[in-house]
Amino acid sequence: MGDNEIKITVKFCGRPIPITLSPDSTVLRLKNLLLPLTNVLPRGQKLIFKGKVLANEETLGVAGVTNGVKLMLIGTQGVHQGDGPILKEAQSPITSRKTDRVRDMKMVPVGKTSSERWKATGVIAMAEHNLKAIPDEVWDCSPFIRVLDIRTNSIQCVPDQIDGLTGLKKLLLDANDLSNDSISWVQLAKLKHLTVLSISRNCFYSNDALMMMISLNSLPGILGHLTALQHLDVSNNKLTTLPTEIGLLSKLEVLKANNNRISFLPESIGNCTSLIEIDLSSNLLSELPVTLENLHYLKALHLDNNALKSLPTTLFSKCVQLSTLELHNTEITMDALRQLEGWDDFDKRRRAKHQKQLDFRVMGSTEFDEGADKS
């Protein structure tokens, strides 16, 4: 702690959060520091000291906050991000549901008939098979496999043998027990025909006495070697950023990275010029790179539940196919959007798409649908 710093404790949902900062810092600055620690947006935070709600513009010193002081934080419902406010340590709901399903399932053995079917179809479908490891029989079929679906198991490792699946196009690894170091990324990156990689929901608790949360919280730069990739789903993990090398994925059309803890988006995202849909909702983003204007094919951008205060000024004028923009629970106002160049054209596209959806629902139903006018 520096000479001109104070250490305070913020109590939130029954747990203390220690913070060190200058007494000249504003209350808003403190709220921004609390954002990644609580998942509550600054505008949803109420900091209380001696029965008084502290104003954003006042400094801690003026408010009487000194070294060793304790503050109370109340988070307003509906203005959080990620998986909601970080409460007392508890088992992840996703992990709990997955564990319950896996516990109820029996291990499904791999027989000769299965291997023959895999070779004939090129598809291995072993989701919810209570697997703790990828069966050896998979590697015996390596040259024939196009799709490997091993979602919702308890697989803890993607071994070096993965590079033997030279014809693999789809790899589905969602809802397993994978972490940063348990995936052989160097070998996986050799899959030059891979078009779909889905690795969402890999957060789990260790089985030891410590019950530590283990998660996928980073992606390696070598991911950029998967140059055929068109669909990447890394949602519902604990990622804090995306690698700069993601810009090498020039064929990527869909990027799903929602429900992480991403606070920074690399400028190289603008090199992914084939992107049609991006989902970055429920993260910790406070700004977006200007290079998003290079995504001329972008149609849908999901940014709900972030700390964003503005958009790149040329987003609407450059991304001329954008028709879906979700900004719920951000700090961006409608007035600010209307000031951006290209807003009118974007609004026309948005309304036209919405009307088309309504027309489709009405024409496709033989009965009156009371929900037909809902988005």
Short mmCIF file of C-alpha atoms in Angstrom, two decimals:
data_model
loop_
_atom_site.label_atom_id
_atom_site.label_comp_id
_atom_site.label_asym_id
_atom_site.label_seq_id
_atom_site.Cartn_x
_atom_site.Cartn_y
_atom_site.Cartn_z
CA MET A 1 0.00 0.00 0.00
CA GLY A 2 1.40 3.40 -1.04
CA ASP A 3 1.89 6.36 1.27
CA ASN A 4 -1.16 8.11 -0.15
CA GLU A 5 -3.47 5.09 -0.20
CA ILE A 6 -6.10 3.77 2.14
CA LYS A 7 -7.40 0.27 2.61
CA ILE A 8 -11.14 -0.15 3.04
CA THR A 9 -13.51 -3.09 3.21
CA VAL A 10 -16.72 -3.29 1.20
CA LYS A 11 -19.27 -5.76 2.52
CA PHE A 12 -21.42 -7.33 -0.19
CA CYS A 13 -23.80 -10.28 0.13
CA GLY A 14 -22.23 -11.39 3.39
CA ARG A 15 -18.61 -11.33 2.27
CA PRO A 16 -15.88 -8.69 2.78
CA ILE A 17 -14.09 -7.24 -0.25
CA PRO A 18 -10.79 -5.48 0.55
CA ILE A 19 -9.95 -2.52 -1.70
CA THR A 20 -6.85 -0.30 -1.71
CA LEU A 21 -7.01 3.10 -3.45
CA SER A 22 -6.29 6.81 -3.03
CA PRO A 23 -8.56 8.94 -0.80
CA ASP A 24 -8.71 11.35 -3.76
CA SER A 25 -10.51 8.69 -5.81
CA THR A 26 -14.15 9.32 -6.55
CA VAL A 27 -16.94 7.02 -5.48
CA LEU A 28 -17.50 6.20 -9.16
CA ARG A 29 -13.87 5.06 -9.38
CA LEU A 30 -14.49 2.73 -6.43
CA LYS A 31 -17.61 1.37 -8.12
CA ASN A 32 -15.62 0.61 -11.28
CA LEU A 33 -13.09 -1.31 -9.18
CA LEU A 34 -15.93 -3.29 -7.63
CA LEU A 35 -17.45 -4.20 -11.00
CA PRO A 36 -15.23 -7.24 -11.79
CA LEU A 37 -15.40 -8.33 -8.15
CA THR A 38 -19.18 -8.29 -7.86
CA ASN A 39 -20.58 -8.40 -11.42
CA VAL A 40 -22.78 -5.41 -10.52
CA LEU A 41 -22.70 -2.48 -12.93
CA PRO A 42 -21.71 0.88 -11.37
CA ARG A 43 -25.16 2.34 -11.95
CA GLY A 44 -26.63 -0.57 -9.98
CA GLN A 45 -24.33 -0.09 -6.98
CA LYS A 46 -25.31 1.78 -3.83
CA LEU A 47 -22.39 2.37 -1.47
CA ILE A 48 -23.51 3.22 2.05
CA PHE A 49 -21.32 4.79 4.74
CA LYS A 50 -22.71 5.78 8.12
CA GLY A 51 -26.25 5.46 6.82
CA LYS A 52 -25.63 7.74 3.83
CA VAL A 53 -25.61 6.73 0.13
CA LEU A 54 -22.37 8.07 -1.37
CA ALA A 55 -22.63 10.20 -4.52
CA ASN A 56 -20.58 9.23 -7.59
CA GLU A 57 -18.83 12.59 -7.99
CA GLU A 58 -17.56 13.03 -4.43
CA THR A 59 -14.14 11.79 -3.39
CA LEU A 60 -13.65 9.28 -0.64
CA GLY A 61 -11.78 11.84 1.43
CA VAL A 62 -14.60 14.37 1.23
CA ALA A 63 -17.07 11.63 2.14
CA GLY A 64 -15.07 10.90 5.29
CA VAL A 65 -13.88 7.47 4.12
CA THR A 66 -10.50 6.83 5.77
CA ASN A 67 -8.15 3.91 6.24
CA GLY A 68 -9.81 0.84 7.76
CA VAL A 69 -13.37 2.02 7.10
CA LYS A 70 -16.11 -0.46 6.19
CA LEU A 71 -18.73 0.29 3.54
CA MET A 72 -21.92 -1.54 2.66
CA LEU A 73 -22.69 -2.32 -0.99
CA ILE A 74 -26.22 -2.98 -2.20
CA GLY A 75 -26.62 -4.20 -5.76
CA THR A 76 -29.82 -3.30 -7.59
CA GLN A 77 -31.54 -6.29 -9.18
CA GLY A 78 -31.43 -6.34 -12.98
CA VAL A 79 -28.20 -4.37 -13.46
CA HIS A 80 -25.69 -7.15 -13.08
CA GLN A 81 -23.75 -9.04 -15.70
CA GLY A 82 -22.08 -12.39 -16.21
CA ASP A 83 -23.97 -15.02 -14.22
CA GLY A 84 -25.34 -12.34 -11.89
CA PRO A 85 -23.89 -10.93 -8.69
CA ILE A 86 -21.04 -12.90 -7.17
CA LEU A 87 -22.45 -14.15 -3.88
CA LYS A 88 -21.02 -16.39 -1.19
CA GLU A 89 -19.03 -19.32 -2.51
CA ALA A 90 -21.44 -21.93 -3.80
CA GLN A 91 -21.47 -24.67 -6.35
CA SER A 92 -22.05 -23.46 -9.88
CA PRO A 93 -25.67 -24.07 -10.96
CA ILE A 94 -24.44 -25.25 -14.37
CA THR A 95 -21.99 -27.67 -12.79
CA SER A 96 -24.63 -28.89 -10.35
CA ARG A 97 -27.16 -29.65 -13.08
CA LYS A 98 -24.56 -31.38 -15.20
CA THR A 99 -23.30 -33.41 -12.23
CA ASP A 100 -26.81 -34.56 -11.41
CA ARG A 101 -27.36 -35.78 -14.97
CA VAL A 102 -23.99 -37.54 -15.11
CA ARG A 103 -24.57 -39.16 -11.73
CA ASP A 104 -27.84 -40.63 -12.95
CA MET A 105 -26.28 -42.07 -16.09
CA LYS A 106 -24.41 -45.32 -16.42
CA MET A 107 -21.14 -45.66 -18.31
CA VAL A 108 -21.98 -46.66 -21.88
CA PRO A 109 -19.47 -49.22 -23.17
CA VAL A 110 -17.98 -48.94 -26.63
CA GLY A 111 -18.40 -52.12 -28.65
CA LYS A 112 -17.28 -53.31 -32.02
CA THR A 113 -20.61 -52.34 -33.52
CA SER A 114 -20.12 -48.74 -32.38
CA SER A 115 -16.68 -48.55 -33.93
CA GLU A 116 -17.97 -49.90 -37.22
CA ARG A 117 -20.83 -47.40 -37.22
CA TRP A 118 -18.43 -44.54 -36.51
CA LYS A 119 -16.26 -45.52 -39.45
CA ALA A 120 -19.26 -45.83 -41.75
CA THR A 121 -20.91 -42.52 -40.79
CA GLY A 122 -17.93 -40.46 -39.72
CA VAL A 123 -19.93 -39.32 -36.69
CA ILE A 124 -19.19 -40.10 -33.04
CA ALA A 125 -22.16 -39.08 -30.88
CA MET A 126 -21.35 -39.77 -27.23
CA ALA A 127 -22.97 -36.86 -25.43
CA GLU A 128 -24.20 -37.71 -21.91
CA HIS A 129 -22.35 -41.04 -21.80
CA ASN A 130 -20.80 -40.53 -18.35
CA LEU A 131 -17.32 -40.49 -19.86
CA LYS A 132 -14.32 -39.47 -17.82
CA ALA A 133 -11.95 -39.76 -20.78
CA ILE A 134 -12.21 -39.97 -24.55
CA PRO A 135 -12.43 -43.72 -25.34
CA ASP A 136 -9.38 -45.29 -27.01
CA GLU A 137 -11.69 -46.65 -29.72
CA VAL A 138 -12.11 -43.09 -30.98
CA TRP A 139 -8.45 -42.90 -31.95
CA ASP A 140 -8.70 -46.26 -33.76
CA CYS A 141 -11.24 -44.61 -36.07
CA SER A 142 -9.26 -41.41 -36.52
CA PRO A 143 -9.05 -41.17 -40.34
CA PHE A 144 -12.82 -41.60 -40.74
CA ILE A 145 -14.22 -39.14 -38.20
CA ARG A 146 -15.83 -35.86 -39.26
CA VAL A 147 -17.86 -35.10 -36.11
CA LEU A 148 -16.90 -35.74 -32.48
CA ASP A 149 -19.71 -34.94 -30.05
CA ILE A 150 -18.74 -35.65 -26.43
CA ARG A 151 -20.78 -32.95 -24.70
CA THR A 152 -22.05 -33.22 -21.11
CA ASN A 153 -19.63 -35.76 -19.74
CA SER A 154 -16.86 -35.52 -17.15
CA ILE A 155 -13.94 -35.54 -19.56
CA GLN A 156 -10.86 -33.97 -18.00
CA CYS A 157 -8.39 -34.09 -20.87
CA VAL A 158 -8.12 -33.64 -24.63
CA PRO A 159 -4.91 -35.60 -25.30
CA ASP A 160 -2.24 -35.32 -28.00
CA GLN A 161 -3.99 -37.99 -30.07
CA ILE A 162 -6.53 -35.38 -31.11
CA ASP A 163 -4.28 -34.43 -34.03
CA GLY A 164 -4.94 -37.85 -35.54
CA LEU A 165 -8.50 -36.80 -36.40
CA THR A 166 -7.23 -35.19 -39.58
CA GLY A 167 -10.65 -35.01 -41.25
CA LEU A 168 -12.48 -33.63 -38.21
CA LYS A 169 -14.89 -30.77 -39.00
CA LYS A 170 -16.93 -30.46 -35.78
CA LEU A 171 -15.61 -30.81 -32.23
CA LEU A 172 -18.18 -30.44 -29.44
CA LEU A 173 -16.68 -30.36 -25.94
CA ASP A 174 -19.33 -28.45 -24.00
CA ALA A 175 -20.10 -29.15 -20.34
CA ASN A 176 -17.08 -31.22 -19.42
CA ASP A 177 -14.34 -30.81 -16.79
CA LEU A 178 -11.75 -29.15 -19.01
CA SER A 179 -9.32 -26.43 -17.90
CA ASN A 180 -6.57 -24.37 -19.54
CA ASP A 181 -3.86 -27.00 -19.15
CA SER A 182 -5.93 -30.11 -19.85
CA ILE A 183 -6.39 -29.41 -23.57
CA SER A 184 -3.58 -30.25 -25.95
CA TRP A 185 -3.97 -27.02 -27.90
CA VAL A 186 -0.80 -27.50 -29.96
CA GLN A 187 -2.14 -30.76 -31.39
CA LEU A 188 -5.74 -29.52 -31.64
CA ALA A 189 -4.53 -26.55 -33.71
CA LYS A 190 -3.33 -28.99 -36.38
CA LEU A 191 -6.93 -29.81 -37.34
CA LYS A 192 -6.92 -27.81 -40.57
CA HIS A 193 -10.44 -28.83 -41.60
CA LEU A 194 -12.13 -27.95 -38.30
CA THR A 195 -15.05 -25.57 -38.92
CA VAL A 196 -16.92 -25.83 -35.58
CA LEU A 197 -15.34 -25.74 -32.12
CA SER A 198 -17.70 -25.61 -29.14
CA ILE A 199 -16.17 -25.61 -25.69
CA SER A 200 -18.72 -23.81 -23.53
CA ARG A 201 -19.63 -24.50 -19.89
CA ASN A 202 -16.34 -25.90 -18.64
CA CYS A 203 -16.47 -24.66 -15.03
CA PHE A 204 -16.39 -27.21 -12.24
CA TYR A 205 -15.27 -27.83 -8.67
CA SER A 206 -12.31 -30.02 -7.79
CA ASN A 207 -13.04 -33.25 -5.98
CA ASP A 208 -10.48 -32.67 -3.23
CA ALA A 209 -11.13 -31.24 0.22
CA LEU A 210 -10.49 -27.69 -1.00
CA MET A 211 -13.40 -27.80 -3.51
CA MET A 212 -11.64 -25.21 -5.68
CA MET A 213 -13.34 -23.79 -8.76
CA ILE A 214 -11.51 -24.95 -11.89
CA SER A 215 -12.41 -23.34 -15.17
CA LEU A 216 -11.40 -22.42 -18.66
CA ASN A 217 -10.21 -18.84 -18.14
CA SER A 218 -7.92 -18.25 -21.12
CA LEU A 219 -7.46 -19.25 -24.74
CA PRO A 220 -3.99 -19.68 -26.30
CA GLY A 221 -2.77 -17.71 -29.28
CA ILE A 222 -2.31 -20.93 -31.21
CA LEU A 223 -6.10 -20.93 -31.60
CA GLY A 224 -5.41 -18.67 -34.56
CA HIS A 225 -4.00 -21.66 -36.47
CA LEU A 226 -7.52 -23.04 -36.91
CA THR A 227 -7.97 -20.97 -40.05
CA ALA A 228 -10.94 -23.00 -41.37
CA LEU A 229 -13.00 -22.25 -38.25
CA GLN A 230 -16.46 -20.81 -38.96
CA HIS A 231 -18.21 -21.25 -35.59
CA LEU A 232 -16.52 -20.75 -32.21
CA ASP A 233 -18.46 -21.13 -28.95
CA VAL A 234 -16.53 -20.40 -25.74
CA SER A 235 -19.51 -19.12 -23.75
CA ASN A 236 -20.19 -19.71 -20.06
CA ASN A 237 -16.59 -20.04 -18.96
CA LYS A 238 -14.39 -17.63 -17.00
CA LEU A 239 -12.44 -16.06 -19.86
CA THR A 240 -11.00 -12.61 -19.17
CA THR A 241 -10.00 -11.80 -22.74
CA LEU A 242 -9.71 -13.25 -26.24
CA PRO A 243 -6.27 -13.80 -27.80
CA THR A 244 -4.97 -11.29 -30.34
CA GLU A 245 -4.51 -14.18 -32.76
CA ILE A 246 -8.27 -14.51 -33.09
CA GLY A 247 -7.83 -12.01 -35.90
CA LEU A 248 -6.31 -14.81 -37.99
CA LEU A 249 -9.71 -16.54 -38.18
CA SER A 250 -10.77 -14.81 -41.38
CA LYS A 251 -13.50 -17.39 -42.10
CA LEU A 252 -15.14 -17.14 -38.68
CA GLU A 253 -18.87 -16.38 -39.03
CA VAL A 254 -20.22 -16.92 -35.50
CA LEU A 255 -18.47 -16.02 -32.25
CA LYS A 256 -20.21 -16.85 -28.96
CA ALA A 257 -18.28 -15.63 -25.93
CA ASN A 258 -21.17 -14.59 -23.71
CA ASN A 259 -21.26 -15.17 -19.94
CA ASN A 260 -17.55 -14.82 -19.31
CA ARG A 261 -15.49 -12.15 -17.55
CA ILE A 262 -14.04 -10.51 -20.64
CA SER A 263 -12.99 -6.91 -19.98
CA PHE A 264 -10.98 -6.32 -23.14
CA LEU A 265 -11.59 -7.11 -26.81
CA PRO A 266 -8.49 -7.10 -29.05
CA GLU A 267 -8.48 -4.76 -32.04
CA SER A 268 -7.63 -7.75 -34.22
CA ILE A 269 -11.30 -8.78 -34.01
CA GLY A 270 -11.72 -6.41 -36.93
CA ASN A 271 -9.74 -8.83 -39.09
CA CYS A 272 -12.46 -11.48 -38.71
CA THR A 273 -14.22 -9.98 -41.70
CA SER A 274 -16.58 -12.93 -42.27
CA LEU A 275 -18.30 -12.50 -38.90
CA ILE A 276 -22.11 -12.48 -39.12
CA GLU A 277 -22.97 -12.82 -35.43
CA ILE A 278 -21.11 -11.89 -32.23
CA ASP A 279 -22.43 -12.60 -28.74
CA LEU A 280 -20.48 -10.83 -25.99
CA SER A 281 -23.38 -10.39 -23.60
CA SER A 282 -22.83 -10.71 -19.85
CA ASN A 283 -19.17 -9.76 -19.69
CA LEU A 284 -17.18 -6.89 -18.17
CA LEU A 285 -16.63 -4.79 -21.30
CA SER A 286 -16.47 -1.03 -20.84
CA GLU A 287 -15.52 -0.19 -24.42
CA LEU A 288 -15.30 -1.74 -27.87
CA PRO A 289 -12.50 -1.44 -30.45
CA VAL A 290 -13.07 0.88 -33.40
CA THR A 291 -12.05 -1.99 -35.70
CA LEU A 292 -15.55 -3.46 -35.37
CA GLU A 293 -16.40 -1.14 -38.26
CA ASN A 294 -14.50 -3.54 -40.54
CA LEU A 295 -17.12 -6.26 -40.05
CA HIS A 296 -19.22 -5.41 -43.10
CA TYR A 297 -21.16 -8.71 -43.00
CA LEU A 298 -22.12 -8.40 -39.33
CA LYS A 299 -25.87 -8.83 -38.83
CA ALA A 300 -26.24 -9.45 -35.08
CA LEU A 301 -24.31 -7.98 -32.15
CA HIS A 302 -25.30 -9.02 -28.61
CA LEU A 303 -23.88 -6.78 -25.87
CA ASP A 304 -26.41 -7.05 -23.02
CA ASN A 305 -25.17 -6.81 -19.43
CA ASN A 306 -21.87 -5.01 -19.94
CA ALA A 307 -20.46 -1.75 -18.59
CA LEU A 308 -20.52 -0.09 -22.01
CA LYS A 309 -21.16 3.65 -22.17
CA SER A 310 -20.77 4.11 -25.93
CA LEU A 311 -20.34 2.34 -29.26
CA PRO A 312 -17.75 2.99 -31.98
CA THR A 313 -19.03 6.09 -33.76
CA THR A 314 -18.93 4.48 -37.22
CA LEU A 315 -20.54 1.16 -36.27
CA PHE A 316 -23.88 1.86 -37.97
CA SER A 317 -22.45 3.57 -41.04
CA LYS A 318 -19.81 0.90 -41.72
CA CYS A 319 -21.63 -2.28 -40.67
CA VAL A 320 -24.35 -1.84 -43.26
CA GLN A 321 -25.96 -5.26 -42.69
CA LEU A 322 -26.33 -4.90 -38.92
CA SER A 323 -30.00 -5.34 -37.98
CA THR A 324 -29.87 -6.84 -34.48
CA LEU A 325 -28.25 -4.94 -31.63
CA GLU A 326 -28.89 -5.90 -28.00
CA LEU A 327 -27.83 -3.40 -25.34
CA HIS A 328 -30.05 -4.17 -22.33
CA ASN A 329 -28.44 -3.35 -18.98
CA THR A 330 -25.63 -1.22 -20.40
CA GLU A 331 -25.02 2.49 -19.84
CA ILE A 332 -25.75 3.40 -23.47
CA THR A 333 -28.79 5.63 -23.90
CA MET A 334 -31.18 5.84 -26.83
CA ASP A 335 -30.26 9.49 -27.27
CA ALA A 336 -26.61 8.54 -27.68
CA LEU A 337 -27.51 5.92 -30.31
CA ARG A 338 -29.52 8.41 -32.34
CA GLN A 339 -26.51 10.70 -32.54
CA LEU A 340 -24.38 8.07 -34.28
CA GLU A 341 -23.82 8.31 -38.01
CA GLY A 342 -25.96 5.77 -39.87
CA TRP A 343 -28.56 5.37 -37.09
CA ASP A 344 -31.54 6.01 -39.38
CA ASP A 345 -30.52 3.32 -41.86
CA PHE A 346 -29.82 0.87 -39.04
CA ASP A 347 -33.20 1.60 -37.48
CA LYS A 348 -34.93 0.89 -40.79
CA ARG A 349 -33.16 -2.46 -41.09
CA ARG A 350 -34.02 -3.30 -37.48
CA ARG A 351 -37.70 -2.48 -37.97
CA ALA A 352 -37.87 -4.34 -41.28
CA LYS A 353 -36.42 -7.47 -39.68
CA HIS A 354 -38.82 -7.23 -36.77
CA GLN A 355 -41.79 -6.85 -39.11
CA LYS A 356 -40.63 -9.80 -41.19
CA GLN A 357 -40.50 -11.94 -38.05
CA LEU A 358 -44.03 -10.88 -37.13
CA ASP A 359 -45.33 -11.61 -40.63
CA PHE A 360 -43.73 -15.03 -40.58
CA ARG A 361 -45.32 -15.92 -37.25
CA VAL A 362 -48.77 -14.80 -38.36
CA MET A 363 -48.62 -16.54 -41.76
CA GLY A 364 -47.26 -19.72 -40.23
CA SER A 365 -50.13 -20.10 -37.78
CA THR A 366 -53.69 -21.20 -38.46
CA GLU A 367 -54.86 -19.66 -35.19
CA PHE A 368 -54.51 -16.22 -33.67
CA ASP A 369 -51.32 -16.02 -31.66
CA GLU A 370 -51.52 -13.60 -28.74
CA GLY A 371 -47.74 -13.46 -28.59
CA ALA A 372 -47.23 -12.68 -32.26
CA ASP A 373 -46.39 -9.06 -31.59
CA LYS A 374 -43.61 -9.89 -29.17
CA SER A 375 -40.01 -9.78 -30.23
#
